[in-house]
PDB file of C-alpha atoms in Angstrom:
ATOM      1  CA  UNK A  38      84.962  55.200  50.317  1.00  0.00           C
ATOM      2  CA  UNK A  39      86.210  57.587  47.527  1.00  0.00           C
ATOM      3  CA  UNK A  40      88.707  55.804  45.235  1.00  0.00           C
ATOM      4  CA  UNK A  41      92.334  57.127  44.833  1.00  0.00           C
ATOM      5  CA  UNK A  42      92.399  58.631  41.503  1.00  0.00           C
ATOM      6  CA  UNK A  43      94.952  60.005  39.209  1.00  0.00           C
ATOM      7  CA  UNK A  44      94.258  62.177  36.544  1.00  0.00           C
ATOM      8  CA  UNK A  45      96.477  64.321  33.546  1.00  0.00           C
ATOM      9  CA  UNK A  46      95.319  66.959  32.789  1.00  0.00           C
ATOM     10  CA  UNK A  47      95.926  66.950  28.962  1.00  0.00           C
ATOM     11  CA  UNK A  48      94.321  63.618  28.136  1.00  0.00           C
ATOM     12  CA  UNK A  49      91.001  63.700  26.483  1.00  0.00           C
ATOM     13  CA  UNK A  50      88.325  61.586  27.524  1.00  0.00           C
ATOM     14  CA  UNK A  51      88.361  59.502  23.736  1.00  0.00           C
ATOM     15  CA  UNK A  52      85.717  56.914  23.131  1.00  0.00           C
ATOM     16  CA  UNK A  53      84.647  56.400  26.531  1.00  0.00           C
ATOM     17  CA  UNK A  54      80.784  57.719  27.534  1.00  0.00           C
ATOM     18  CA  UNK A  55      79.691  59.272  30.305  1.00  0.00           C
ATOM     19  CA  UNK A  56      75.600  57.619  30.987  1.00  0.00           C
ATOM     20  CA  UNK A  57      73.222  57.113  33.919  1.00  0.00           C
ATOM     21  CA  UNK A  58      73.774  54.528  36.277  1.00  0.00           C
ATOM     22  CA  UNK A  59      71.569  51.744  35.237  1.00  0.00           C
ATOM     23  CA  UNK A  60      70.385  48.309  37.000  1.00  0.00           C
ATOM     24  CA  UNK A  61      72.522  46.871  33.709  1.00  0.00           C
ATOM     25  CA  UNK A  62      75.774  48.259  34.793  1.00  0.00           C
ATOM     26  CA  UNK A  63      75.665  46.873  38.154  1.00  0.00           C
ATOM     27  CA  UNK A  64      77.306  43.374  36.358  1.00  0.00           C
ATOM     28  CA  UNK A  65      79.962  45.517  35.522  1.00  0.00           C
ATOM     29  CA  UNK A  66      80.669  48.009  38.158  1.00  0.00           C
ATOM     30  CA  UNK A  67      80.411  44.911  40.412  1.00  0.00           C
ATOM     31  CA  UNK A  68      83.531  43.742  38.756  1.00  0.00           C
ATOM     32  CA  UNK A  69      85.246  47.120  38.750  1.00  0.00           C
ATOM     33  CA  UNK A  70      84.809  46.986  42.494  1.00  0.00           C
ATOM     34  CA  UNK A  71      85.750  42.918  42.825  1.00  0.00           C
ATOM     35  CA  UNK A  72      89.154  44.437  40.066  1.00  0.00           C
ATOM     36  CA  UNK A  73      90.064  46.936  43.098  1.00  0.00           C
ATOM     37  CA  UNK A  74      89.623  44.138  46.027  1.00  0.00           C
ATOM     38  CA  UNK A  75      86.641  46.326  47.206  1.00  0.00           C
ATOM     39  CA  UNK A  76      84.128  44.036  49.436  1.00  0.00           C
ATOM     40  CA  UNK A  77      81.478  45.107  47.429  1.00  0.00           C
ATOM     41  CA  UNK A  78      78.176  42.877  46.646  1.00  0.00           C
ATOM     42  CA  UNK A  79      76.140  43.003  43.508  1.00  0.00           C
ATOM     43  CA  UNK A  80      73.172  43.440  46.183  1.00  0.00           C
ATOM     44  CA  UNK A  81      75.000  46.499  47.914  1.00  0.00           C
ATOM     45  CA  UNK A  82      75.580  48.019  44.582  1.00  0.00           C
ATOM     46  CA  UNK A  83      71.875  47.558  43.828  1.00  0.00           C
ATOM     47  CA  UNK A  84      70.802  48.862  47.589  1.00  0.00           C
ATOM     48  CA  UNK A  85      72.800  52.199  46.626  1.00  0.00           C
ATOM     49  CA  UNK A  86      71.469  52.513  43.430  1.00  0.00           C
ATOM     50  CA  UNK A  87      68.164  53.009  45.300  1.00  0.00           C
ATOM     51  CA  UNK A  88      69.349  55.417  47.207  1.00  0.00           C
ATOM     52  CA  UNK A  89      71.423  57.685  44.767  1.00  0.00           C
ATOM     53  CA  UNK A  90      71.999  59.158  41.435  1.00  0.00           C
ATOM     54  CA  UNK A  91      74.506  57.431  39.404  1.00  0.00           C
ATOM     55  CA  UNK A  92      76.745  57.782  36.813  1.00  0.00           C
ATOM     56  CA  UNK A  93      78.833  55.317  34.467  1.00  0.00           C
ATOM     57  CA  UNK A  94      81.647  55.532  32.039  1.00  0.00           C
ATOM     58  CA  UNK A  95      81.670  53.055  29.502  1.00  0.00           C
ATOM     59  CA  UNK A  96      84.022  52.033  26.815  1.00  0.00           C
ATOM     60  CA  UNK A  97      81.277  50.036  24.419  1.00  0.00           C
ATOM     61  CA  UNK A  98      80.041  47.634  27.205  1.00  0.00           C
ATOM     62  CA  UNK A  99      82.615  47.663  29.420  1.00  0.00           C
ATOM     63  CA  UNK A 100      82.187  49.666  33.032  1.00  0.00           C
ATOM     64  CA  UNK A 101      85.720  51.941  33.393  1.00  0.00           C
ATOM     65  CA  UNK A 102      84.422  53.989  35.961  1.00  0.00           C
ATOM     66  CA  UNK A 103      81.367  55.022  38.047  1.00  0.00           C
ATOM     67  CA  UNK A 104      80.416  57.718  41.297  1.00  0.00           C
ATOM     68  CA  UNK A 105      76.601  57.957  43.024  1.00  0.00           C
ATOM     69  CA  UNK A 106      75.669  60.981  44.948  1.00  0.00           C
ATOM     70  CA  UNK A 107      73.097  60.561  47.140  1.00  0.00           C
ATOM     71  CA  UNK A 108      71.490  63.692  48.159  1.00  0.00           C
ATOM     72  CA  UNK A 109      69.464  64.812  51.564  1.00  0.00           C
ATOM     73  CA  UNK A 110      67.045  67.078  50.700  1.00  0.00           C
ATOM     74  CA  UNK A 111      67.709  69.805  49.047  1.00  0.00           C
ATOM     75  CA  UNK A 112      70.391  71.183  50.976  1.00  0.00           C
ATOM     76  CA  UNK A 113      72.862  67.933  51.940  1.00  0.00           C
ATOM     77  CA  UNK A 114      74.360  65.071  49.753  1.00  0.00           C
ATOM     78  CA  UNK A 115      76.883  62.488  50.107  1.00  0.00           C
ATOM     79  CA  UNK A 116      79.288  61.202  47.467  1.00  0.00           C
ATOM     80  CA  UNK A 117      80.361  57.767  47.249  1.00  0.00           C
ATOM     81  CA  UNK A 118      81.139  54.438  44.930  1.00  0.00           C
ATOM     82  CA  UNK A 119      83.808  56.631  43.083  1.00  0.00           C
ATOM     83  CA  UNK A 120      85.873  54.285  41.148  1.00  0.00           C
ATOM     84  CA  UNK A 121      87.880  54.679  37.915  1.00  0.00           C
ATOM     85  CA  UNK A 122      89.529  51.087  36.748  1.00  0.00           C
ATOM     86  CA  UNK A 123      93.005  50.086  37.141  1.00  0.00           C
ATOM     87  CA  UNK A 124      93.821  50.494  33.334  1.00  0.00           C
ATOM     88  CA  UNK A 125      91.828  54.001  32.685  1.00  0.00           C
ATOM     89  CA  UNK A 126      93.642  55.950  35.014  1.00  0.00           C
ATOM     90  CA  UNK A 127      95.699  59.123  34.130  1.00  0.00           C
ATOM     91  CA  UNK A 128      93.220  60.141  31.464  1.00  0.00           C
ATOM     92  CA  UNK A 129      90.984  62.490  33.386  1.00  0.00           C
ATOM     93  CA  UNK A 130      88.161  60.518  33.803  1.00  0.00           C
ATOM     94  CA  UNK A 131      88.482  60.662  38.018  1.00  0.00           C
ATOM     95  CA  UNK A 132      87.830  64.622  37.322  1.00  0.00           C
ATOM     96  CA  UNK A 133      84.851  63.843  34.725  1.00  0.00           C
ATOM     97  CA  UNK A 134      82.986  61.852  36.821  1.00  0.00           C
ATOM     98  CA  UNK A 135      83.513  64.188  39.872  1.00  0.00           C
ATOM     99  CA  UNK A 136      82.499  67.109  37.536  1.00  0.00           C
ATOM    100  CA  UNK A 137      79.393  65.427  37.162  1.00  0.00           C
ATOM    101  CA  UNK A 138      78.490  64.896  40.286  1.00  0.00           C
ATOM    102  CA  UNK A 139      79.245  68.492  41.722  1.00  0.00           C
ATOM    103  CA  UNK A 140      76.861  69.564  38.894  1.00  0.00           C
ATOM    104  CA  UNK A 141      74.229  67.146  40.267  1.00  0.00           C
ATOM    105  CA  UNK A 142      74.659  68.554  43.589  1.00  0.00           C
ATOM    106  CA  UNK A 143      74.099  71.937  42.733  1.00  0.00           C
ATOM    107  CA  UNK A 144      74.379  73.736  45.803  1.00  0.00           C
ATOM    108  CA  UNK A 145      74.126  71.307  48.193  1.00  0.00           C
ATOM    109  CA  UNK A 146      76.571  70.794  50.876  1.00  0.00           C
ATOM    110  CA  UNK A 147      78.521  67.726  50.061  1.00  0.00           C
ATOM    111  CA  UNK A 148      80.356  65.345  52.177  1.00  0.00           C
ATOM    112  CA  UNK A 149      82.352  61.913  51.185  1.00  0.00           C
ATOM    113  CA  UNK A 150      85.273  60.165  52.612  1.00  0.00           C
ATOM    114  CA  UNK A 151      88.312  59.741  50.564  1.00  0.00           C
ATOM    115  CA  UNK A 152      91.984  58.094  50.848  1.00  0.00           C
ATOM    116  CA  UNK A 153      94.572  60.133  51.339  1.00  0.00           C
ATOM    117  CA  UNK A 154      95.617  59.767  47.388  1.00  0.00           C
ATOM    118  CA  UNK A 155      92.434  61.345  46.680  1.00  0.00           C
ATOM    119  CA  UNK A 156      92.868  64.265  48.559  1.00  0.00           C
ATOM    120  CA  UNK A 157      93.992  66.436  46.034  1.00  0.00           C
ATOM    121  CA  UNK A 158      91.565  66.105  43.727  1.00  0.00           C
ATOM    122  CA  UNK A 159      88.870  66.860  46.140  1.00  0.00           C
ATOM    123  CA  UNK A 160      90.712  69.910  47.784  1.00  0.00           C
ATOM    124  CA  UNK A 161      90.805  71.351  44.029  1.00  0.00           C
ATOM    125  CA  UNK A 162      87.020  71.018  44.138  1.00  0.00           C
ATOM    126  CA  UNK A 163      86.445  73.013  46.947  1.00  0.00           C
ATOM    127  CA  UNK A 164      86.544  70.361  49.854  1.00  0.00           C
ATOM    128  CA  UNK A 165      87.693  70.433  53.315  1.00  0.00           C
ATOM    129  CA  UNK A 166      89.101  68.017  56.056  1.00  0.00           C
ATOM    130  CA  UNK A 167      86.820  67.655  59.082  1.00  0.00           C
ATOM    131  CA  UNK A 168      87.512  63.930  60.521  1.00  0.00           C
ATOM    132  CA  UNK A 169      88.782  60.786  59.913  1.00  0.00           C
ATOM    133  CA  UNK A 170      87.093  57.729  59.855  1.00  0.00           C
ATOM    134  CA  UNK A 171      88.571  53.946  61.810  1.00  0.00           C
ATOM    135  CA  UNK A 172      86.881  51.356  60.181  1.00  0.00           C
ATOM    136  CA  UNK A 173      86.931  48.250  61.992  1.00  0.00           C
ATOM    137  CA  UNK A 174      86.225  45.099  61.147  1.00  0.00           C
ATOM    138  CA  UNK A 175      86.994  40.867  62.459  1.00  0.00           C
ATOM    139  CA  UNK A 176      84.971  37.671  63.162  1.00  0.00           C
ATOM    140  CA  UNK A 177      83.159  38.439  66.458  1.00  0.00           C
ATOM    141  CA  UNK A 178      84.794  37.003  69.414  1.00  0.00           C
ATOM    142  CA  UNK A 179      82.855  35.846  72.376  1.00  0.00           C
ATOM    143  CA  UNK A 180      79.101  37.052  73.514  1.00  0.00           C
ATOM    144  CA  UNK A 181      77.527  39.816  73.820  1.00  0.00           C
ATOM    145  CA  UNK A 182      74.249  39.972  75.937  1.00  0.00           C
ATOM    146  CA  UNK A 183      71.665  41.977  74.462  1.00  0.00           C
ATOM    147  CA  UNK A 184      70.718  45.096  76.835  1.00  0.00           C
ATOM    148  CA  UNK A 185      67.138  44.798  78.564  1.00  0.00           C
ATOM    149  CA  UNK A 186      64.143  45.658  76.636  1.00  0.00           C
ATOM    150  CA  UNK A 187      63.431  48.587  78.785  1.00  0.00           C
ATOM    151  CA  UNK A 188      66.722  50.138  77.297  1.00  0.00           C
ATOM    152  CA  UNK A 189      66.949  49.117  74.076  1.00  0.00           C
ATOM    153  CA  UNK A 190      64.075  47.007  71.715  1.00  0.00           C
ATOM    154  CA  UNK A 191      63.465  46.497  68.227  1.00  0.00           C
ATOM    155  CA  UNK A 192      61.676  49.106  66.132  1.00  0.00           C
ATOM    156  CA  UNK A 193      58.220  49.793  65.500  1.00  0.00           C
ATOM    157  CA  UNK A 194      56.832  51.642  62.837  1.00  0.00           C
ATOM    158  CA  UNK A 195      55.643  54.483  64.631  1.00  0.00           C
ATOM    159  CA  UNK A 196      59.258  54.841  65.641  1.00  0.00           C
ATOM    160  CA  UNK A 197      60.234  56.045  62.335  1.00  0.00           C
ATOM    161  CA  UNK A 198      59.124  59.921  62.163  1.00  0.00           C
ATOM    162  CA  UNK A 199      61.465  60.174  65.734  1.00  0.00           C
ATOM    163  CA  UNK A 200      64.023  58.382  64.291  1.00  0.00           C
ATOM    164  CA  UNK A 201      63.977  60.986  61.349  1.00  0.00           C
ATOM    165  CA  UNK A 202      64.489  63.542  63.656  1.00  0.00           C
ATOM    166  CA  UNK A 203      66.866  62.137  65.669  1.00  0.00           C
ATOM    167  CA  UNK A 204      69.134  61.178  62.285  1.00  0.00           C
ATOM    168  CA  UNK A 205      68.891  65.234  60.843  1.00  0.00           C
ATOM    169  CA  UNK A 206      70.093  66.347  64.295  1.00  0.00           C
ATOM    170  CA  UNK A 207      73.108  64.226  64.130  1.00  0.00           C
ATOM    171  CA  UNK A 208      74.125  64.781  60.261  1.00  0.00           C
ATOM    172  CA  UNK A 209      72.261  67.670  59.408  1.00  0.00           C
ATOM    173  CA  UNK A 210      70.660  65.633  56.379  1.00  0.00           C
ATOM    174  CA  UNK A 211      67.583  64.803  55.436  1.00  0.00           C
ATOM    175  CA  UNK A 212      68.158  61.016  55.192  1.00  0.00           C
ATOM    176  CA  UNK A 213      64.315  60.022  55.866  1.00  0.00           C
ATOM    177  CA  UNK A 214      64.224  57.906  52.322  1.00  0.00           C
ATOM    178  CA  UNK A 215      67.696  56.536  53.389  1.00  0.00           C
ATOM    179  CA  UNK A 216      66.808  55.262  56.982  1.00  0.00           C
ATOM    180  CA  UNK A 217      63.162  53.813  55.797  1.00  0.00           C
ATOM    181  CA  UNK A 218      65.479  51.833  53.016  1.00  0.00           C
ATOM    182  CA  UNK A 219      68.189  50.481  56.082  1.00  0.00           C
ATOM    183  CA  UNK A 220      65.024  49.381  57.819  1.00  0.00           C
ATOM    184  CA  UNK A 221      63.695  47.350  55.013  1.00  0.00           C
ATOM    185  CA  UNK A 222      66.906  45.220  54.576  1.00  0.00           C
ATOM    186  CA  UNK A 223      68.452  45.293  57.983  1.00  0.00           C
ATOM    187  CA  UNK A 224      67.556  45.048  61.597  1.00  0.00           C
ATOM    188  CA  UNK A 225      66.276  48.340  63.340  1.00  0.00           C
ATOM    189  CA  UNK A 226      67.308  48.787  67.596  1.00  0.00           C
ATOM    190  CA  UNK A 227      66.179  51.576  69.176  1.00  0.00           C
ATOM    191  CA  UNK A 228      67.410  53.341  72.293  1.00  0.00           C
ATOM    192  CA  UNK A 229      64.449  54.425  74.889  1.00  0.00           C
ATOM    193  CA  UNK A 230      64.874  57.188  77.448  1.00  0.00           C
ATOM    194  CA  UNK A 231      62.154  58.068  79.270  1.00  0.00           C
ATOM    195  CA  UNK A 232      60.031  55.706  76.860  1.00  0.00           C
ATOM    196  CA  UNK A 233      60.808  57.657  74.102  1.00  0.00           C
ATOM    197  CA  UNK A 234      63.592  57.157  71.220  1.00  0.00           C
ATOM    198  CA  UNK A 235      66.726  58.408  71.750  1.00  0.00           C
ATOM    199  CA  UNK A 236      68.943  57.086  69.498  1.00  0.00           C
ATOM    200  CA  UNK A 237      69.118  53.568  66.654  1.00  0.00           C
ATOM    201  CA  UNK A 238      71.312  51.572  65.580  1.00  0.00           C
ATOM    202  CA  UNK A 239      71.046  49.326  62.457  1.00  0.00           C
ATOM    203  CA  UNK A 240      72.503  45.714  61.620  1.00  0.00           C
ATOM    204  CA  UNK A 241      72.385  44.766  57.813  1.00  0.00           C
ATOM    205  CA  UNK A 242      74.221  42.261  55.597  1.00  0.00           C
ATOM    206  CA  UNK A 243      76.837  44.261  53.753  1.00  0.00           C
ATOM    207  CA  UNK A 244      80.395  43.626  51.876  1.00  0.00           C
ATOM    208  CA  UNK A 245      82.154  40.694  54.029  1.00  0.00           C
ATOM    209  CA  UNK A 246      79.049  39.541  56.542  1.00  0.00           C
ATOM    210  CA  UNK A 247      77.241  42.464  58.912  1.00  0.00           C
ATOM    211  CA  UNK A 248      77.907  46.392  58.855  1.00  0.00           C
ATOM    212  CA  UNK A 249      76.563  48.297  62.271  1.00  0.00           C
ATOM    213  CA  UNK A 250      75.563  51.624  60.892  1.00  0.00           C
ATOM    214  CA  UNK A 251      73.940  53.737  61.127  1.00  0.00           C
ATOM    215  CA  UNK A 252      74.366  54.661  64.680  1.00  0.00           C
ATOM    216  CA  UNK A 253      72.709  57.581  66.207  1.00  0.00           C
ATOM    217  CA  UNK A 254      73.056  58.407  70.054  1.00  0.00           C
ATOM    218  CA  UNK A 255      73.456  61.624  72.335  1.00  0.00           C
ATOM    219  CA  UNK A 256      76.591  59.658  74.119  1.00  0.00           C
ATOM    220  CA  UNK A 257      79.355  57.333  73.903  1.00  0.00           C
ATOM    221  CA  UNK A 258      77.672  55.014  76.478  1.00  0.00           C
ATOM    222  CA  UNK A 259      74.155  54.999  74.723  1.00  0.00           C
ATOM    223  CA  UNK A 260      76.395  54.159  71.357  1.00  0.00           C
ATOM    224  CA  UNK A 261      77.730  51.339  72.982  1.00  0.00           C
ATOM    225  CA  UNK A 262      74.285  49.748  74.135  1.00  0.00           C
ATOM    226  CA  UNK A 263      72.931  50.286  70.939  1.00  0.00           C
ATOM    227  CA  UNK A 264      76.075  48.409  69.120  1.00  0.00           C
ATOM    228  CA  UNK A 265      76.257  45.939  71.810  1.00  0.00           C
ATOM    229  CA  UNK A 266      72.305  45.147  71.349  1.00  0.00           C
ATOM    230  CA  UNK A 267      72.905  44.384  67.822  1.00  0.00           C
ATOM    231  CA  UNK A 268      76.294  42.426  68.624  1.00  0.00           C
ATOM    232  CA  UNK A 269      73.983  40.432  70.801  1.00  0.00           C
ATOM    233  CA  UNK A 270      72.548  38.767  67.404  1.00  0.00           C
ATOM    234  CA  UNK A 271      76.306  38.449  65.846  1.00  0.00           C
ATOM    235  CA  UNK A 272      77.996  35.566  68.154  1.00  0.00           C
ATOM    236  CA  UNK A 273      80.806  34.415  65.544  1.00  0.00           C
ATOM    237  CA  UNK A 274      79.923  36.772  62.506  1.00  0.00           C
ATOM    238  CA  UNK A 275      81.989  38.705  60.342  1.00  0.00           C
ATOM    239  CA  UNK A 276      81.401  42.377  61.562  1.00  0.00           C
ATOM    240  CA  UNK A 277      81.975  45.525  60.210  1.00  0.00           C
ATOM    241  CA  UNK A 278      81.421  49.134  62.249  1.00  0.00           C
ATOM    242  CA  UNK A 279      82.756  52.583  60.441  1.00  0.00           C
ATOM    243  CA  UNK A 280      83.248  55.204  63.496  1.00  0.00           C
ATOM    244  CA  UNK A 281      85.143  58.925  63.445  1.00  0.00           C
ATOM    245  CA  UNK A 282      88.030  59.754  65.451  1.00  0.00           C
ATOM    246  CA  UNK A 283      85.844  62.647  66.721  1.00  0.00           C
ATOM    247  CA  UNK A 284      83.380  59.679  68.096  1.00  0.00           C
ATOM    248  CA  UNK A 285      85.391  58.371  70.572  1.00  0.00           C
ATOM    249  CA  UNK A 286      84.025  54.676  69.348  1.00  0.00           C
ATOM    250  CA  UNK A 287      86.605  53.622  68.326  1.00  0.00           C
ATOM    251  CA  UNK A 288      88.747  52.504  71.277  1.00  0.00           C
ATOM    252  CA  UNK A 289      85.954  50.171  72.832  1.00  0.00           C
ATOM    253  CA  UNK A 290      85.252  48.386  69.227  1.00  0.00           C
ATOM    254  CA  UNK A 291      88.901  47.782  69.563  1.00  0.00           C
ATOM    255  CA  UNK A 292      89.001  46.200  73.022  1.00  0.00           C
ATOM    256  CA  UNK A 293      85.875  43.996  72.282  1.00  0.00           C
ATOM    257  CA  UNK A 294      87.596  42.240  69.326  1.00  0.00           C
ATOM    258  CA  UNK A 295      87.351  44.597  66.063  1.00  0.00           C
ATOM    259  CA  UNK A 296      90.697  45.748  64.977  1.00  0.00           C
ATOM    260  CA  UNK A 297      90.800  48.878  62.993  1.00  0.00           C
ATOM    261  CA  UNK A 298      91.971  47.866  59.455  1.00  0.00           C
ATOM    262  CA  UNK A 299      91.840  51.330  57.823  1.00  0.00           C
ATOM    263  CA  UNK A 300      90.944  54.981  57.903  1.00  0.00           C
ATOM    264  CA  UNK A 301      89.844  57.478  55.410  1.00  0.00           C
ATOM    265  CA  UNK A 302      89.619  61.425  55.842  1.00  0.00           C
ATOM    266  CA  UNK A 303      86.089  62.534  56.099  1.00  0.00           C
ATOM    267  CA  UNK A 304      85.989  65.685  53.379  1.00  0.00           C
ATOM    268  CA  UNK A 305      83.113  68.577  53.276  1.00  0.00           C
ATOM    269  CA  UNK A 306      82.258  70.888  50.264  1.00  0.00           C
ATOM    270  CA  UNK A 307      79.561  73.938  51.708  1.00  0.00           C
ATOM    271  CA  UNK A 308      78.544  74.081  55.643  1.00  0.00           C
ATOM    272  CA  UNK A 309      77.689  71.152  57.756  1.00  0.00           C
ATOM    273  CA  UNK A 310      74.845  72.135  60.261  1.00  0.00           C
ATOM    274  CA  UNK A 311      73.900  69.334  63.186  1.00  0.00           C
ATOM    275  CA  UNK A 312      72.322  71.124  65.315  1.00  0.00           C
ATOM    276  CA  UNK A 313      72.242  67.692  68.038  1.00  0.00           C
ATOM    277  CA  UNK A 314      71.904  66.904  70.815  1.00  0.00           C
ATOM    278  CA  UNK A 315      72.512  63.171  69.110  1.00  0.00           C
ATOM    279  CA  UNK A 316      75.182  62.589  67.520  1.00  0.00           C
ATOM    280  CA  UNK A 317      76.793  59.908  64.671  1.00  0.00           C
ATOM    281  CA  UNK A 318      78.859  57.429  65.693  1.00  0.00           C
ATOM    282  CA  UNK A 319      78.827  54.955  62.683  1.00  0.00           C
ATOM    283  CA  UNK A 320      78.181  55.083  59.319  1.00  0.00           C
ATOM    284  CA  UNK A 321      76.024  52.922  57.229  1.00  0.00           C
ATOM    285  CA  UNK A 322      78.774  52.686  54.930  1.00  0.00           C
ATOM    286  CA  UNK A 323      82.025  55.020  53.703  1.00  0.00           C
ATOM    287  CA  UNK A 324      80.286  55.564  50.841  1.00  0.00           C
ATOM    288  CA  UNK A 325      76.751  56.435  51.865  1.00  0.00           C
ATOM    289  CA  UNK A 326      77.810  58.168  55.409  1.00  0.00           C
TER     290      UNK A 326
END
């Protein structure tokens, strides 16, 4: 999710340096996140890294601030791990590092999801509201019985070009790089119909225990097999699913034991273009989308 952050105007940026993301600042923006009770790992900040181009303030060695933009292609990116520390706010540095990203993005359409505090600074940019997202999150309660085979079944790797496809109809990204990352860490289920793929889901160790997300369906039923065939592996874990209003997900993760614990407003810079008929029902994260 995109920090809060509070800048004046007037303040210069001093002695602190604006640098590329590095696998050495991930000690540091590890504790930024830990300083802000984020539920951050060191191994999700390296899994985004990956993924995305990062920046980094620094004051000497010290981490003060840091934002990753991951971009789709050439025409879609998402903004995320925005953070400026505790003690450098007010000095403008929330609007450097955002300045820097918009100038990576170039003229991509840009989407992120921010708190309310952050709204302003966003809107000044050129962003919109479009949704809202429910995270919710507990301890699993009871079983869940995977769906048959026939319906739902782990992936293959000849499911990936379909699942591609599937994924840029539902965000109107190109996220192939993204997905074939997810299904190198994380657990892969794919929805048949008709034998064919129709929608995934995937499971993956993130923040507090498991994250569901991405999930890709056409419908609010198929969702719900996909998320209830990766439950089926989850008796007793920590779970963590990130759905929009607009979903309609979020009622049913409620009723099965995951409480929604906070939202965020889902923000757009440029056009969004899904073109469906599958849709996105959780993210893989509030940061990555």
């Amino acid at each position: 999710m995109s920090h809060a952050l509070h800048q004046t105007a007037s303040d210069k940026p001093d002695d602190v340096a604006l640098v590329p993301f590095t696998e050495a600042h991930l000690p540091g923006a590890l504790k930024l996140s830990q300083d802000l009770v984020w539920p951050f790992r060191y191994e999700d900040w390296a899994f985004a890294l990956t993924v995305g181009q990062g920046f980094v303030l620094e004051r000497g060695s010290e981490v003060v601030g840091t934002a990753i933009l991951f971009p789709f292609g050439e025409t879609g990116a998402t903004a995320g791990m925005i953070i400026v520390s505790n003690a450098a706010q007010g000095r403008g540095y929330g609007s450097r590092l955002m300045n820097t990203l918009l100038e990576a993005a170039g003229s991509r359409t840009i989407l992120l999801n921010a708190t309310p505090e952050g709204r302003a600074l966003y809107e000044r940019r050129g962003f919109v509201p479009v949704d809202e997202i429910r995270q919710h999150q507990g301890r699993l309660p009871g079983r869940h019985d995977a769906p048959s085979e026939d319906l739902v079944r782990p992936m293959r790797a000849e499911d990936m070009d379909a699942l591609v496809r599937l994924d840029e109809e539902a965000t109107g990204f190109q996220r192939g790089p993204l997905l074939r990352r997810l299904a190198e860490v994380g657990d892969v289920f794919v929805l048949l119909r008709g034998g064919e793929p129709a929608g995934y889901a995937v499971s993956r160790l993130f923040g507090r225990g498991h994250v569901i997300g991405p999930v890709i369906a056409a419908d609010v039923d198929d969702a719900r097999l996909l998320t209830t065939a990766a439950l089926s592996r989850l008796e007793g874990a920590f779970v963590r699913m990130d759905t929009s209003v607009k979903s309609g997900l979020a009622p049913w993760l409620a009723e099965i034991g995951l409480p929604q614990v906070s939202d965020a407003l889902v923000m757009v810079r440029g056009e969004l273009s899904p073109s469906g008929p599958a849709r996105l029902f959780a993210l893989s994260n509030q940061s990555i989308n």
